[in-house]
mmCIF file of C-alpha atoms and ligand atoms in Angstrom:
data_model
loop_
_atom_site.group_PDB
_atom_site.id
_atom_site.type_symbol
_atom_site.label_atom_id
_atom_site.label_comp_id
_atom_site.label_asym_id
_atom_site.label_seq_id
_atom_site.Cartn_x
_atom_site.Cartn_y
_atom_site.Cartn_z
ATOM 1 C CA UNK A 24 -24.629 12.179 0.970
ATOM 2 C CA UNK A 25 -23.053 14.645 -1.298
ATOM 3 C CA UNK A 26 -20.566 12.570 -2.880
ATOM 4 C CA UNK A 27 -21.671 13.180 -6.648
ATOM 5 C CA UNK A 28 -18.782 12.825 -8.884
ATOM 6 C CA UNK A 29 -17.759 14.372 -12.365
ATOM 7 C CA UNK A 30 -16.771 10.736 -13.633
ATOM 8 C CA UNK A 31 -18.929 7.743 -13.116
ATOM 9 C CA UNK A 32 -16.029 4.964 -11.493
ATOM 10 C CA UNK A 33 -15.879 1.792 -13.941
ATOM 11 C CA UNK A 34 -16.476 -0.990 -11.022
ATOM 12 C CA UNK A 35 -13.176 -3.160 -10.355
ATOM 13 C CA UNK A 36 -11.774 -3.232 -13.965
ATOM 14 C CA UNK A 37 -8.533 -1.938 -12.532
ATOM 15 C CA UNK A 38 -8.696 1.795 -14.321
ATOM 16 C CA UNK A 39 -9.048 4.864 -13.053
ATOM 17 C CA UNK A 40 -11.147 7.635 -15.141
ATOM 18 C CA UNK A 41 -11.353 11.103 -14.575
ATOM 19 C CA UNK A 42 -11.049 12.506 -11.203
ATOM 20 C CA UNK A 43 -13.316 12.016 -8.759
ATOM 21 C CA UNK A 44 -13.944 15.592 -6.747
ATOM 22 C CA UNK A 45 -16.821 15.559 -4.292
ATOM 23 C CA UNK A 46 -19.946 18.664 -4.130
ATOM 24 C CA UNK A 47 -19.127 19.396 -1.214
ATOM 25 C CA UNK A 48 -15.328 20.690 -0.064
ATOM 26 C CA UNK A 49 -14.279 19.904 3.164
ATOM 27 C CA UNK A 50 -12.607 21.913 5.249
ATOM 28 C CA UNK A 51 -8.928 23.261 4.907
ATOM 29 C CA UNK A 52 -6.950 23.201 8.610
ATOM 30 C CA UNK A 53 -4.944 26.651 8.978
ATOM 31 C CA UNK A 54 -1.911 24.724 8.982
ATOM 32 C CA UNK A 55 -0.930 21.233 7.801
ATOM 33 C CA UNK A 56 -1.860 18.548 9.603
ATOM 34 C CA UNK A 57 1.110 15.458 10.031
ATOM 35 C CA UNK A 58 -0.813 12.396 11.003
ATOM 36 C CA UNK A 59 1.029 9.621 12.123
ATOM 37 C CA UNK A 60 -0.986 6.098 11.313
ATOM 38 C CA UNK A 61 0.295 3.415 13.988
ATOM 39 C CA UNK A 62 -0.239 0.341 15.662
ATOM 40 C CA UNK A 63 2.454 -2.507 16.391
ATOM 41 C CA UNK A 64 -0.131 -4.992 15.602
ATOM 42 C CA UNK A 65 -0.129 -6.518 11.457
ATOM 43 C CA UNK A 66 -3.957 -6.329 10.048
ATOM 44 C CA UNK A 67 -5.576 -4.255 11.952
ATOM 45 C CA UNK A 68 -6.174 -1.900 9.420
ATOM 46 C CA UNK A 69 -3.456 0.729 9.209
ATOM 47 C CA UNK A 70 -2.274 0.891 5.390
ATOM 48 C CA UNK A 71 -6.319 0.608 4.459
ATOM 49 C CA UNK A 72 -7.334 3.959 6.890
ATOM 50 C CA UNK A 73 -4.491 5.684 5.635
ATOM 51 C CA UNK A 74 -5.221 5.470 2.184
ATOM 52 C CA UNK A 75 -9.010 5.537 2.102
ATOM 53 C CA UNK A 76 -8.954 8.342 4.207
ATOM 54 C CA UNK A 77 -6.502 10.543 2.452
ATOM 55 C CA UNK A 78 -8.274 9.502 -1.082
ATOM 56 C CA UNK A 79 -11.441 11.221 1.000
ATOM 57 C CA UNK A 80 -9.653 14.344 1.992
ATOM 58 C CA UNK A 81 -8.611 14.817 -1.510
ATOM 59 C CA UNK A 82 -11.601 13.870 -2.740
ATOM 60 C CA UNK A 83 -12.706 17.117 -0.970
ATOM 61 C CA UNK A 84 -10.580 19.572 -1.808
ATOM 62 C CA UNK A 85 -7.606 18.924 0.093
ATOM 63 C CA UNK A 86 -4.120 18.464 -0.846
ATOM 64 C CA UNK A 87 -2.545 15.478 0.419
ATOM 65 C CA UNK A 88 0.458 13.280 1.006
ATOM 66 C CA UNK A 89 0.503 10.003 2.005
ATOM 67 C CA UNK A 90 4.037 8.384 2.887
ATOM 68 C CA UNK A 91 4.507 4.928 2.831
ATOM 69 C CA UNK A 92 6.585 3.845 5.883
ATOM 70 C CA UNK A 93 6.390 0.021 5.751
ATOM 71 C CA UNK A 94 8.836 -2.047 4.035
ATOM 72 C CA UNK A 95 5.796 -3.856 2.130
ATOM 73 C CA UNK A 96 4.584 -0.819 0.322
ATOM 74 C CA UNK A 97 1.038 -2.418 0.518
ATOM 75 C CA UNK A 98 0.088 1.961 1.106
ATOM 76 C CA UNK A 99 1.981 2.449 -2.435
ATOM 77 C CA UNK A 100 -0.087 -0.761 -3.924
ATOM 78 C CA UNK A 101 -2.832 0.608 -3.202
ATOM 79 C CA UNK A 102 -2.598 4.231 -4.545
ATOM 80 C CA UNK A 103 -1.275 2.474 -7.634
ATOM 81 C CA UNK A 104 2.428 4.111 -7.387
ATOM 82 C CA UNK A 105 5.422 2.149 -8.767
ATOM 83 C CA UNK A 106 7.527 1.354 -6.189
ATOM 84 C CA UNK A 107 9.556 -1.707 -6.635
ATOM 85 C CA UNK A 108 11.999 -0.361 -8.831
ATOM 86 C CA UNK A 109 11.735 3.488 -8.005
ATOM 87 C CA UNK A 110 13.379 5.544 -5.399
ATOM 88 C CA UNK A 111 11.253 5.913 -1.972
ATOM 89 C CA UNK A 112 11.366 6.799 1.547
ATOM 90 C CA UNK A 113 14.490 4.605 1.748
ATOM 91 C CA UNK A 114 16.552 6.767 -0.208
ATOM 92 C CA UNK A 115 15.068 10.261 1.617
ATOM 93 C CA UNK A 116 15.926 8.486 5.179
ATOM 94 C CA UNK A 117 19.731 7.372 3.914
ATOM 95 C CA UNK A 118 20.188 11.013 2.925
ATOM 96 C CA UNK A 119 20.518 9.850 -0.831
ATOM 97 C CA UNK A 120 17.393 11.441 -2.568
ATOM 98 C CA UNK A 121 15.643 14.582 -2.121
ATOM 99 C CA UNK A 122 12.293 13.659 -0.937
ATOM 100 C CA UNK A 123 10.562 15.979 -3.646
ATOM 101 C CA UNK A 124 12.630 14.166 -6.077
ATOM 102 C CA UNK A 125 10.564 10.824 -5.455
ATOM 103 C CA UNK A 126 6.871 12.235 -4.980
ATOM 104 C CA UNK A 127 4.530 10.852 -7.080
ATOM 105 C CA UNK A 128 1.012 12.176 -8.402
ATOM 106 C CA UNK A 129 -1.822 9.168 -7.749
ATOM 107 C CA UNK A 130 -4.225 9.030 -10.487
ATOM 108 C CA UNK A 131 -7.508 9.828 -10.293
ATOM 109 C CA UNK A 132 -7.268 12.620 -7.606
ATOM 110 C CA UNK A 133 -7.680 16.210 -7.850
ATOM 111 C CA UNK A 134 -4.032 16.380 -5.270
ATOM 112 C CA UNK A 135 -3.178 13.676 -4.010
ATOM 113 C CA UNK A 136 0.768 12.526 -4.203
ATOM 114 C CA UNK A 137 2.374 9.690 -2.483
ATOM 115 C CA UNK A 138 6.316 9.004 -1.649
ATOM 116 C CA UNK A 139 6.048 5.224 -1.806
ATOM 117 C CA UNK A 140 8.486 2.837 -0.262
ATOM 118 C CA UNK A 141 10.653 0.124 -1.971
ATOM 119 C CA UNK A 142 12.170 -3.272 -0.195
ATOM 120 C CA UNK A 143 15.067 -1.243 0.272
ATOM 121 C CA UNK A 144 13.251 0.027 3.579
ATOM 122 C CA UNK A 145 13.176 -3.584 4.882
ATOM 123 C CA UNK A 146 17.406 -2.043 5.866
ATOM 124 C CA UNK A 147 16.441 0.937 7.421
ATOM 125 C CA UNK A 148 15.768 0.117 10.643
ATOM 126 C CA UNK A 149 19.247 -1.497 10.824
ATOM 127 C CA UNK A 150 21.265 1.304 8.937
ATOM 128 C CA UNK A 151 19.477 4.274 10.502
ATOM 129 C CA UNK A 152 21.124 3.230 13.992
ATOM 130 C CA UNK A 153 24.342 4.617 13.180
ATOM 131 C CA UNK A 154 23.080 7.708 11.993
ATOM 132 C CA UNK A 155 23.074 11.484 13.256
ATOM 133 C CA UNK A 156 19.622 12.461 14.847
ATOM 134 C CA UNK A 157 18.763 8.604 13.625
ATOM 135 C CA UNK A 158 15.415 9.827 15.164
ATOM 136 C CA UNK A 159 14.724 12.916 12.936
ATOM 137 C CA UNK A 160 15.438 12.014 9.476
ATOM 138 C CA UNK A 161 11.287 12.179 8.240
ATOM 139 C CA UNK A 162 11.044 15.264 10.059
ATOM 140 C CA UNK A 163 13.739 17.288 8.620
ATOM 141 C CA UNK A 164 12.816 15.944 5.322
ATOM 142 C CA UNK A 165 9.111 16.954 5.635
ATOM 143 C CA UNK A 166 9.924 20.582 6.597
ATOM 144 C CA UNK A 167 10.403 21.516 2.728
ATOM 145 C CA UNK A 168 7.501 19.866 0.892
ATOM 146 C CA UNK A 169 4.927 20.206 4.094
ATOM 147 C CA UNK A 170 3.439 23.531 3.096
ATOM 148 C CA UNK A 171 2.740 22.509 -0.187
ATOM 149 C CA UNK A 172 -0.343 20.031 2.057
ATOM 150 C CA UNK A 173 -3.040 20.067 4.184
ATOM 151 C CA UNK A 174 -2.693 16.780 5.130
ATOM 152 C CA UNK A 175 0.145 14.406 5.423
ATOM 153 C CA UNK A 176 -0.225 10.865 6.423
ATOM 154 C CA UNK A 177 2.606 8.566 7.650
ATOM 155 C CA UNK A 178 1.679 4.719 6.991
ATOM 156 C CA UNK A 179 3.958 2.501 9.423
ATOM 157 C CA UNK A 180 4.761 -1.132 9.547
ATOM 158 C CA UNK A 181 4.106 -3.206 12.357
ATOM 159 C CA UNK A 182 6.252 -2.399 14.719
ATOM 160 C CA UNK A 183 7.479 0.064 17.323
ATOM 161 C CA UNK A 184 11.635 0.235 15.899
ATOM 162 C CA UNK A 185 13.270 3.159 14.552
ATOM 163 C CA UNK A 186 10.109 3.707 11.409
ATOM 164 C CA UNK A 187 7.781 4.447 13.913
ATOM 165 C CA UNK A 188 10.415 6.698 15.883
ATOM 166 C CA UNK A 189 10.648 8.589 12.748
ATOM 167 C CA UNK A 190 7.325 8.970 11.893
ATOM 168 C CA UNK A 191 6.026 9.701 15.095
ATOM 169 C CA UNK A 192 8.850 12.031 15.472
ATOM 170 C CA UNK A 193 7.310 14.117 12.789
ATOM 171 C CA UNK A 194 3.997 14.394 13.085
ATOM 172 C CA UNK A 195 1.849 16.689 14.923
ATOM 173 C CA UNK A 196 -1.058 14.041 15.801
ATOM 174 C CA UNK A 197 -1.263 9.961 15.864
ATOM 175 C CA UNK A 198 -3.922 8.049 14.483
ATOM 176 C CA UNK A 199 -4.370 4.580 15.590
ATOM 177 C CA UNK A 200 -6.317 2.211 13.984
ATOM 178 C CA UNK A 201 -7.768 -0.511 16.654
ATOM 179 C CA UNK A 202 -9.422 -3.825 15.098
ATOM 180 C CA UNK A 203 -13.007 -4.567 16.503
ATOM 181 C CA UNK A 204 -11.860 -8.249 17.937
ATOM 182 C CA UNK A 205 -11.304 -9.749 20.908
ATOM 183 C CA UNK A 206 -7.360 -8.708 21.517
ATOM 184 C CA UNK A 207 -8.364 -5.399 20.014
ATOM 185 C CA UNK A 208 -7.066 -3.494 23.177
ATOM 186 C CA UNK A 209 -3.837 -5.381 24.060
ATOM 187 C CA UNK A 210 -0.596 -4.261 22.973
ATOM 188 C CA UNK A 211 -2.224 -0.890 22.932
ATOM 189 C CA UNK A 212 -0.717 -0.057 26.500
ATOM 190 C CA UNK A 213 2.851 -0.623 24.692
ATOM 191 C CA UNK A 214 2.000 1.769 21.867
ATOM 192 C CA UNK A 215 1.172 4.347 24.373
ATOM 193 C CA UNK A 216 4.482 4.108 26.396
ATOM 194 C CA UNK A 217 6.083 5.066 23.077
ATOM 195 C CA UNK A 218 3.529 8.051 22.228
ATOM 196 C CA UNK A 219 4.696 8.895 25.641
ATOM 197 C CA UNK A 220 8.484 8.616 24.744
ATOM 198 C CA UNK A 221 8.269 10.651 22.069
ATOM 199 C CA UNK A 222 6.201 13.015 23.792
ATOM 200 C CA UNK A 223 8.894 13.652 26.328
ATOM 201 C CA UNK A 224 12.082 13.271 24.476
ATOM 202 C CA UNK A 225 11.327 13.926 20.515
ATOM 203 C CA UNK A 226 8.074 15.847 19.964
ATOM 204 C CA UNK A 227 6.352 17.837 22.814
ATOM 205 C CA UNK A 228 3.462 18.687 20.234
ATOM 206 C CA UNK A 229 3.105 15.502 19.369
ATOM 207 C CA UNK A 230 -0.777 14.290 20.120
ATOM 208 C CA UNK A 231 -3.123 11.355 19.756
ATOM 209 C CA UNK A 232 -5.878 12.948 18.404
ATOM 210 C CA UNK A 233 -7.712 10.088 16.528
ATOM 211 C CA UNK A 234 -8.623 6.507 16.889
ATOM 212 C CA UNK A 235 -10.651 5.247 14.447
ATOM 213 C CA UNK A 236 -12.051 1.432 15.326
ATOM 214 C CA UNK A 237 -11.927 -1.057 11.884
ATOM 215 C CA UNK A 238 -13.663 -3.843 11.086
ATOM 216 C CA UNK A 239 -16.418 -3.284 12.809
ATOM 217 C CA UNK A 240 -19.623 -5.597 12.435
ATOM 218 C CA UNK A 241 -22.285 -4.213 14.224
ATOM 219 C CA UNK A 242 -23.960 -7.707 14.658
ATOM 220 C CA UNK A 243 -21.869 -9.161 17.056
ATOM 221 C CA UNK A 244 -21.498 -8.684 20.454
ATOM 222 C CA UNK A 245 -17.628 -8.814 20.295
ATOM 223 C CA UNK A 246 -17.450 -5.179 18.285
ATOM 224 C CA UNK A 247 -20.130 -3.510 20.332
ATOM 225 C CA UNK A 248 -17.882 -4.549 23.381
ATOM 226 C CA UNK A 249 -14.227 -3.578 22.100
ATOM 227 C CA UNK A 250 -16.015 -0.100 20.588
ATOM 228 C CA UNK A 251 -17.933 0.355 23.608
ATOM 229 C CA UNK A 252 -14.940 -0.031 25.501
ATOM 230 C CA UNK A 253 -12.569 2.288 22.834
ATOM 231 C CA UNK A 254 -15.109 4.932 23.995
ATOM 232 C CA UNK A 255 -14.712 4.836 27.376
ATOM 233 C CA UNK A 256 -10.995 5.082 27.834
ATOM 234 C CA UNK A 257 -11.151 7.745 24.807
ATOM 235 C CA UNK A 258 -14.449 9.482 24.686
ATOM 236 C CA UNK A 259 -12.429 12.587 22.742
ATOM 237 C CA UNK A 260 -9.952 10.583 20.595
ATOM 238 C CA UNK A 261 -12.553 7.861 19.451
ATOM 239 C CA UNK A 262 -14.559 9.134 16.014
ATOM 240 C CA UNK A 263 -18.423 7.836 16.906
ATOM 241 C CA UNK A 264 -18.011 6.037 13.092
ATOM 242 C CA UNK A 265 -16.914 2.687 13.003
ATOM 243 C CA UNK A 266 -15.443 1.319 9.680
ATOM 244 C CA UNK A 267 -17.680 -2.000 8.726
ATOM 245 C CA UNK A 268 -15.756 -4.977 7.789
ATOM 246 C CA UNK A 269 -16.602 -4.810 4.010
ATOM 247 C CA UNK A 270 -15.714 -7.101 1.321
ATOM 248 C CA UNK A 271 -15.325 -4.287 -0.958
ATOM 249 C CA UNK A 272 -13.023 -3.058 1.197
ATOM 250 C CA UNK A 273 -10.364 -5.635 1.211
ATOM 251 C CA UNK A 274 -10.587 -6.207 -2.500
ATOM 252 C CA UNK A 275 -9.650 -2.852 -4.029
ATOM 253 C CA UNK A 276 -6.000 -3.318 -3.222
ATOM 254 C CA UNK A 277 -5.706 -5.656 -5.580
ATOM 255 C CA UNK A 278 -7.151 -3.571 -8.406
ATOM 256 C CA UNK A 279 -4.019 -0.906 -7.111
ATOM 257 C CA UNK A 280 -7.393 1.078 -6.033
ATOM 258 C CA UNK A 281 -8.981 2.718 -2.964
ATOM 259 C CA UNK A 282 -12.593 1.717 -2.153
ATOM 260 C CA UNK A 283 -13.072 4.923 -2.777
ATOM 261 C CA UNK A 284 -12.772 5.002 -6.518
ATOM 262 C CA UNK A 285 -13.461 0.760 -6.188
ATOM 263 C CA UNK A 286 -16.953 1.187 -4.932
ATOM 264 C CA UNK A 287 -17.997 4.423 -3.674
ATOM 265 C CA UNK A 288 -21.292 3.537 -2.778
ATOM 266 C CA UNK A 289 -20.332 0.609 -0.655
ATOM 267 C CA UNK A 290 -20.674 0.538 3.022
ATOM 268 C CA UNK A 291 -17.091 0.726 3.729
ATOM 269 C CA UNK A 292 -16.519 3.492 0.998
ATOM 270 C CA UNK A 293 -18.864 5.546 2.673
ATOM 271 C CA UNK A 294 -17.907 4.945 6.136
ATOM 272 C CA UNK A 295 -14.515 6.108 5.374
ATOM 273 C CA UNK A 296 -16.154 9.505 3.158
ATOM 274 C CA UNK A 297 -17.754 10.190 7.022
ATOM 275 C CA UNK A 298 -14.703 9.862 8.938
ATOM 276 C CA UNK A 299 -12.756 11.971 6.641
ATOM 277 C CA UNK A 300 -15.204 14.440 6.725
ATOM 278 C CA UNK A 301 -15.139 14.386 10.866
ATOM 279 C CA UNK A 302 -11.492 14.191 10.665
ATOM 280 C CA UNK A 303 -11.695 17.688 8.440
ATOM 281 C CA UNK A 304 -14.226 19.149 10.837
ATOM 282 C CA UNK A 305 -12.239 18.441 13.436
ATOM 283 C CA UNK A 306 -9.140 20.319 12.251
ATOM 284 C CA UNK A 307 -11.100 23.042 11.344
ATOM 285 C CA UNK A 308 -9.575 26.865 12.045
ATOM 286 C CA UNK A 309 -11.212 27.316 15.671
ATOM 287 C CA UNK A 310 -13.562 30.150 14.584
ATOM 288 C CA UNK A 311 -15.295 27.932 11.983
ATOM 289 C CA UNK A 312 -16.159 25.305 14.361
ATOM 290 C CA UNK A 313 -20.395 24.119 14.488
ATOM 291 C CA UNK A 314 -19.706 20.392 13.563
ATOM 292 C CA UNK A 315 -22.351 17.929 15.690
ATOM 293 C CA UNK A 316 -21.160 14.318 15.282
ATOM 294 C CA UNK A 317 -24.437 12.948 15.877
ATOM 295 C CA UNK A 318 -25.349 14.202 12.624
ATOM 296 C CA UNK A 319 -23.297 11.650 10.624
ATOM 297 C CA UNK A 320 -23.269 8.732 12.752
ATOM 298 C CA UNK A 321 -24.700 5.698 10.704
ATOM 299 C CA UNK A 322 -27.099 3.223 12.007
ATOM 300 C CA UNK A 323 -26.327 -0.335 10.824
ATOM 301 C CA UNK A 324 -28.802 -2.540 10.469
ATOM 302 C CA UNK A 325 -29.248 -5.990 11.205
ATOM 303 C CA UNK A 326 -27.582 -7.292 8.000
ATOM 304 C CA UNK A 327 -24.241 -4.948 8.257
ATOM 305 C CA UNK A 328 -25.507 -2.707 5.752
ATOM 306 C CA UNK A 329 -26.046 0.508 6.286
ATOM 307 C CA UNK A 330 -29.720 1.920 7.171
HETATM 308 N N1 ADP B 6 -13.013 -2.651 6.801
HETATM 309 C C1 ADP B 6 -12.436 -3.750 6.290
HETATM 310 N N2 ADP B 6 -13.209 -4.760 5.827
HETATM 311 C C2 ADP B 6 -12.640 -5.885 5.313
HETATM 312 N N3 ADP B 6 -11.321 -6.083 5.220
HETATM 313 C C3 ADP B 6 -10.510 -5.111 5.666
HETATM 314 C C4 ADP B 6 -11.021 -3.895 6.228
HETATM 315 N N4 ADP B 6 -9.970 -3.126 6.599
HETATM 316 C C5 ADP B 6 -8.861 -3.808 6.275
HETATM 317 N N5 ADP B 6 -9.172 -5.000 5.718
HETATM 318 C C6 ADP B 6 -8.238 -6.034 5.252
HETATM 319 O O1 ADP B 6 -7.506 -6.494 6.370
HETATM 320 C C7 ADP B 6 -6.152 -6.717 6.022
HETATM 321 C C8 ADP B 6 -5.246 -5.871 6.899
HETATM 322 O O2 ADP B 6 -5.486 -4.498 6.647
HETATM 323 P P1 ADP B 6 -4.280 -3.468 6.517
HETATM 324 O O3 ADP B 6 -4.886 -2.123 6.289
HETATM 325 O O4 ADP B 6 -3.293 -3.941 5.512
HETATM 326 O O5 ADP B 6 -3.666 -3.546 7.976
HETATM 327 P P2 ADP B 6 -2.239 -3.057 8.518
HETATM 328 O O6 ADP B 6 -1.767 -1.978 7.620
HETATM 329 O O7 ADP B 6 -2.530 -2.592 9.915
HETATM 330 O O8 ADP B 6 -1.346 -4.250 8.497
HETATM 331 C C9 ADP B 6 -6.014 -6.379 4.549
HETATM 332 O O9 ADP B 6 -6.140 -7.545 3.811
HETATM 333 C C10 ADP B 6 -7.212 -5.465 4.299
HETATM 334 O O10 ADP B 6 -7.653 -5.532 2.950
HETATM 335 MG MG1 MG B 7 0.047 -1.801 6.547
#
């Protein structure tokens, strides 16, 4: 894999050194691409594919936004933004701030920024009812700041209420996360009826475009199942690279890290490098496109690691 880097990443000791660009760039969509990252479900791996694959993106070339929806700011924890005592998405949905005003820069990227939430946004869902166009707010604030991206991703909470609205309001395409287990698919039908909502009433160009399965352990029966099934119902959607349930994956958080500057090389690291990379080729201008998926789909072996 071409995933050299100009800095070598001290392992888990919290800081970040250098920035981490990879060999190869990956490529830039003609326009910018609004990705909505949503699931009513808690845990299934929303906040952790949003930032892992936007740290890829950027990794790559891109320039990229992540905005961090949920209430618990676990998306800002993670990019290692301040956010309890700063200004956030709260204050941009209220009308309050100017949402260029509370962009930050995450370290350790060539371009990657975040607008982090604060527990202020816990409210929001209560106080946006009475508003004007209580639906559009994130869209009209996006339309200044989203040429300066190739990528914007919108990290909701768990749940389908007036957040969601908003973010699936403004996005062009939803990404949903679905957790390799045994209720993986229910609930799912519920999330659709809303894509479908919005569809009709908010945001005609509004598509689900991605679903990326988390999680995954390739020895069990259970995952080959639920992805087996994913793939059925959404041969186009699904992206043929599941996300391993990694160790290394669930502890970078707490260093206020990615797994991509965490560990790299780990499985989960690198399963999230490949998806990025799909979800790039994917977006590509239509005149560039000679992607084969096959090409990057990883074998797992026995063990969970990859072959
Ligand atoms: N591939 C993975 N391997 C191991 N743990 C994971 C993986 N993906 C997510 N987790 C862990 O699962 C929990 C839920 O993930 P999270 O991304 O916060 O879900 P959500 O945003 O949908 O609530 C977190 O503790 C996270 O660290
Ligand atoms: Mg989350």
């Amino acid at each position: 894999m071409d995933d050299s880097r100009e800095t070598n990443a001290p392992r888990g000791d919290g800081k970040v050194v250098g920035v981490r660009r990879l060999k190869e760039a990956m490529a830039k969509p003609a326009t910018t691409r609004i990705f909505t990252v949503a699931n009513q479900k808690g845990g299934v791996g929303k906040t952790t594919t949003t930032v892992n694959i936007a740290a890829a993106l950027s990794m790559g070339g891109l320039r990229v936004l992540v905005i961090d929806l949920d209430p618990q700011g676990n998306a800002s924890t993670a990019l290692g933004v301040p956010h309890r005592d700063t200004e956030g998405i709260y204050e941009v949905l209220m009308g309050g701030s100017n949402i260029t005003s509370v962009i930050q820069k995450v370290a350790g990227f060539p371009a990657l920024d975040c607008v982090p939430s604060n527990s202020s946004l816990a409210n929001a869902e209560v106080n946006l009812v009475s508003m004007v166009a209580r639906e559009l707010r994130l869209k009209e604030a996006l339309v200044e700041i989203s040429p300066n991206y190739d990528y914007i991703f919108i990290d909701c909470p768990p749940s389908l209420g007036l957040l969601t609205i908003n973010a699936l309001a403004a996005a062009r395409e939803l990404l949903i996360p679905i957790q390799t287990e045994y209720y993986a698919l229910e609930g799912l039908s519920q999330l659709l009826e809303t894509y479908g909502v919005v569809k009709k009433r908010l945001n005609a160009n509004l598509d689900l475009s991605t679903i990326v399965l988390t999680m995954f352990d390739g020895r069990t029966r259970l995952s080959n199942d639920v992805a087996a099934n994913v793939r059925a119902h959404f041969p186009k959607e699904l992206i043929d690279i599941p996300i391993p349930r990694a160790v290394r994956v669930s502890e970078a958080p707490s260093y206020n890290q990615t797994v991509m500057t965490y560990d790299p090389l780990s499985p989960g690291a690198i399963a999230y490098m490949q998806v990025a990379r799909e979800i790039a080729e994917r977006g590509k201008p239509k005149d560039e496109v000679n992607f084969d998926s096959n090409v990057v789909n990883i074998n797992y072996k026995r063990d969970g690691e990859i072959a």
